[in-house]
Coordinates of N, CA and C in Angstrom, one line a residue:
M1348 N 5.3 -12.3 -11.8 CA 5.4 -11.1 -12.6 C 6.5 -10.2 -12.0
T1349 N 7.3 -9.7 -12.8 CA 8.4 -8.8 -12.4 C 7.9 -7.4 -12.6
T1350 N 8.0 -6.6 -11.6 CA 7.5 -5.2 -11.7 C 8.6 -4.3 -12.1
M1351 N 8.2 -3.2 -12.6 CA 9.2 -2.1 -13.0 C 9.3 -1.2 -11.8
G1352 N 10.4 -0.5 -11.7 CA 10.6 0.4 -10.6 C 11.8 0.0 -9.7
I1353 N 12.1 0.9 -8.9 CA 13.2 0.6 -7.9 C 12.8 -0.4 -6.9
D1354 N 13.7 -1.3 -6.5 CA 13.4 -2.2 -5.5 C 13.0 -1.5 -4.2
P1355 N 11.8 -1.8 -3.6 CA 11.3 -1.0 -2.5 C 12.3 -1.0 -1.3
A1356 N 13.2 -2.0 -1.2 CA 14.2 -2.1 -0.1 C 15.2 -1.0 -0.3
Q1357 N 15.4 -0.5 -1.5 CA 16.3 0.6 -1.8 C 15.8 2.0 -1.6
L1358 N 14.5 2.1 -1.4 CA 13.8 3.4 -1.2 C 13.9 3.9 0.2
S1359 N 13.9 5.2 0.4 CA 13.9 5.8 1.7 C 12.5 5.6 2.3
D1360 N 12.4 5.7 3.6 CA 11.1 5.6 4.2 C 10.1 6.6 3.6
E1361 N 10.5 7.8 3.4 CA 9.6 8.8 2.8 C 9.2 8.4 1.4
D1362 N 10.1 7.9 0.6 CA 9.8 7.4 -0.8 C 8.8 6.3 -0.8
V1363 N 8.9 5.3 0.2 CA 8.0 4.2 0.3 C 6.6 4.8 0.5
V1364 N 6.5 5.6 1.5 CA 5.2 6.2 1.9 C 4.6 7.0 0.7
R1365 N 5.4 7.8 0.1 CA 4.9 8.6 -1.1 C 4.4 7.7 -2.2
E1366 N 5.2 6.7 -2.5 CA 4.8 5.8 -3.6 C 3.5 5.0 -3.2
L1367 N 3.4 4.6 -2.0 CA 2.1 3.9 -1.6 C 0.9 4.9 -1.6
R1368 N 1.1 6.1 -1.2 CA 0.0 7.1 -1.3 C -0.4 7.3 -2.7
Q1369 N 0.5 7.4 -3.6 CA 0.2 7.6 -5.1 C -0.5 6.4 -5.6
L1370 N 0.0 5.2 -5.3 CA -0.7 4.0 -5.8 C -2.1 3.8 -5.3
H1371 N -2.3 4.1 -4.0 CA -3.6 4.0 -3.4 C -4.5 5.1 -4.0
A1372 N -4.0 6.3 -4.4 CA -4.8 7.3 -5.0 C -5.3 7.0 -6.4
T1373 N -4.5 6.2 -7.1 CA -4.8 5.8 -8.5 C -5.4 4.5 -8.6
R1374 N -5.7 3.8 -7.5 CA -6.2 2.4 -7.6 C -7.5 2.3 -8.4
S1375 N -8.5 3.1 -8.0 CA -9.8 3.1 -8.6 C -9.7 3.3 -10.1
D1376 N -9.0 4.3 -10.6 CA -8.9 4.5 -12.0 C -8.3 3.3 -12.7
T1377 N -7.2 2.8 -12.1 CA -6.6 1.6 -12.7 C -7.5 0.4 -12.7
F1378 N -8.2 0.2 -11.7 CA -9.1 -0.9 -11.6 C -10.3 -0.8 -12.6
F1379 N -10.9 0.3 -12.7 CA -12.1 0.5 -13.6 C -11.7 0.7 -15.0
H1380 N -10.5 1.4 -15.3 CA -10.3 1.8 -16.6 C -8.9 1.3 -17.2
G1381 N -8.1 0.7 -16.4 CA -6.8 0.2 -16.9 C -6.9 -1.1 -17.6
S1382 N -5.9 -1.4 -18.4 CA -5.8 -2.7 -19.1 C -5.5 -3.7 -18.1
D1383 N -5.7 -5.0 -18.5 CA -5.3 -6.1 -17.6 C -3.9 -6.0 -17.2
D1384 N -3.0 -5.7 -18.1 CA -1.6 -5.6 -17.7 C -1.3 -4.4 -16.7
A1385 N -2.0 -3.3 -16.9 CA -1.9 -2.2 -16.0 C -2.3 -2.5 -14.6
L1386 N -3.5 -3.2 -14.6 CA -4.0 -3.6 -13.3 C -3.1 -4.6 -12.6
A1387 N -2.5 -5.6 -13.3 CA -1.6 -6.6 -12.8 C -0.4 -5.9 -12.2
H1388 N 0.2 -4.9 -13.0 CA 1.4 -4.2 -12.6 C 1.1 -3.4 -11.4
H1389 N 0.0 -2.7 -11.4 CA -0.4 -1.8 -10.2 C -0.5 -2.7 -9.0
T1390 N -1.2 -3.8 -9.1 CA -1.4 -4.7 -7.9 C 0.0 -5.3 -7.4
S1391 N 0.8 -5.7 -8.3 CA 2.1 -6.2 -8.0 C 3.0 -5.2 -7.3
R1392 N 3.0 -4.0 -7.8 CA 3.8 -2.9 -7.2 C 3.3 -2.5 -5.9
T1393 N 2.0 -2.4 -5.7 CA 1.4 -2.1 -4.4 C 1.7 -3.2 -3.4
N1394 N 1.6 -4.4 -3.8 CA 2.0 -5.5 -2.9 C 3.4 -5.4 -2.4
E1395 N 4.3 -5.1 -3.4 CA 5.8 -5.0 -3.0 C 6.0 -3.9 -2.0
L1396 N 5.4 -2.7 -2.3 CA 5.6 -1.6 -1.4 C 4.9 -1.8 -0.1
E1397 N 3.7 -2.4 0.0 CA 3.1 -2.6 1.2 C 3.9 -3.6 2.1
A1398 N 4.4 -4.7 1.4 CA 5.2 -5.6 2.2 C 6.5 -5.0 2.7
E1399 N 7.1 -4.1 2.0 CA 8.3 -3.4 2.5 C 7.9 -2.5 3.6
Y1400 N 6.8 -1.8 3.5 CA 6.3 -0.9 4.6 C 6.1 -1.7 5.9
L1401 N 5.4 -2.8 5.8 CA 5.2 -3.7 6.9 C 6.4 -4.3 7.5
R1402 N 7.4 -4.6 6.6 CA 8.7 -5.1 7.1 C 9.4 -4.0 8.0
R1403 N 9.3 -2.8 7.5 CA 10.0 -1.7 8.3 C 9.2 -1.3 9.5
Y1404 N 7.9 -1.4 9.5 CA 7.1 -1.0 10.6 C 6.1 -2.1 11.1
P1405 N 6.7 -3.2 11.6 CA 5.8 -4.3 12.0 C 4.9 -3.9 13.2
E1406 N 5.3 -2.9 13.9 CA 4.5 -2.4 15.1 C 3.8 -1.1 14.8
R1407 N 3.4 -0.9 13.5 CA 2.8 0.4 13.1 C 1.6 0.6 14.0
E1408 N 1.3 1.9 14.1 CA 0.2 2.3 14.9 C -1.1 1.9 14.2
V1409 N -2.0 1.2 15.0 CA -3.3 0.8 14.5 C -4.4 1.6 15.2
D1410 N -5.2 2.2 14.4 CA -6.3 3.0 14.9 C -7.3 2.0 15.6
P1411 N -7.6 2.2 16.9 CA -8.5 1.2 17.5 C -9.9 1.2 16.9
F1412 N -10.3 2.2 16.3 CA -11.6 2.3 15.6 C -11.6 1.5 14.3
R1413 N -10.5 1.1 13.8 CA -10.4 0.3 12.6 C -10.4 -1.2 13.0
L1414 N -10.5 -1.5 14.3 CA -10.6 -2.9 14.7 C -12.1 -3.3 14.9
R1415 N -12.4 -4.5 14.9 CA -13.8 -5.0 15.1 C -14.4 -4.4 16.4
E1416 N -13.6 -4.4 17.5 CA -14.1 -3.9 18.8 C -14.4 -2.4 18.7
G1417 N -13.5 -1.7 18.0 CA -13.7 -0.2 17.9 C -14.9 0.1 17.0
A1418 N -15.1 -0.7 16.0 CA -16.3 -0.5 15.1 C -17.6 -0.8 15.8
R1419 N -17.6 -1.7 16.7 CA -18.8 -2.0 17.5 C -19.1 -0.8 18.4
Q1420 N -18.1 -0.2 18.9 CA -18.3 1.0 19.8 C -18.9 2.2 19.1
R1421 N -18.7 2.3 17.8 CA -19.2 3.4 17.0 C -20.7 3.1 16.9

């Protein structure tokens, strides 16, 4: 599937983060109420932007409480 929108590699860091936040904020509505095409597009675009973010920040900060060990400590 080809997604619409600017190639994530062409976006600034701030734009990638903004786009990801918007997609994550609208995920539930798209999942529960969007058409099959809308959901497929949403998923594809999210995957593109997440992959770009991880490419740029492979050593991103990971909250230790989000790891299995940290969850056990809670």
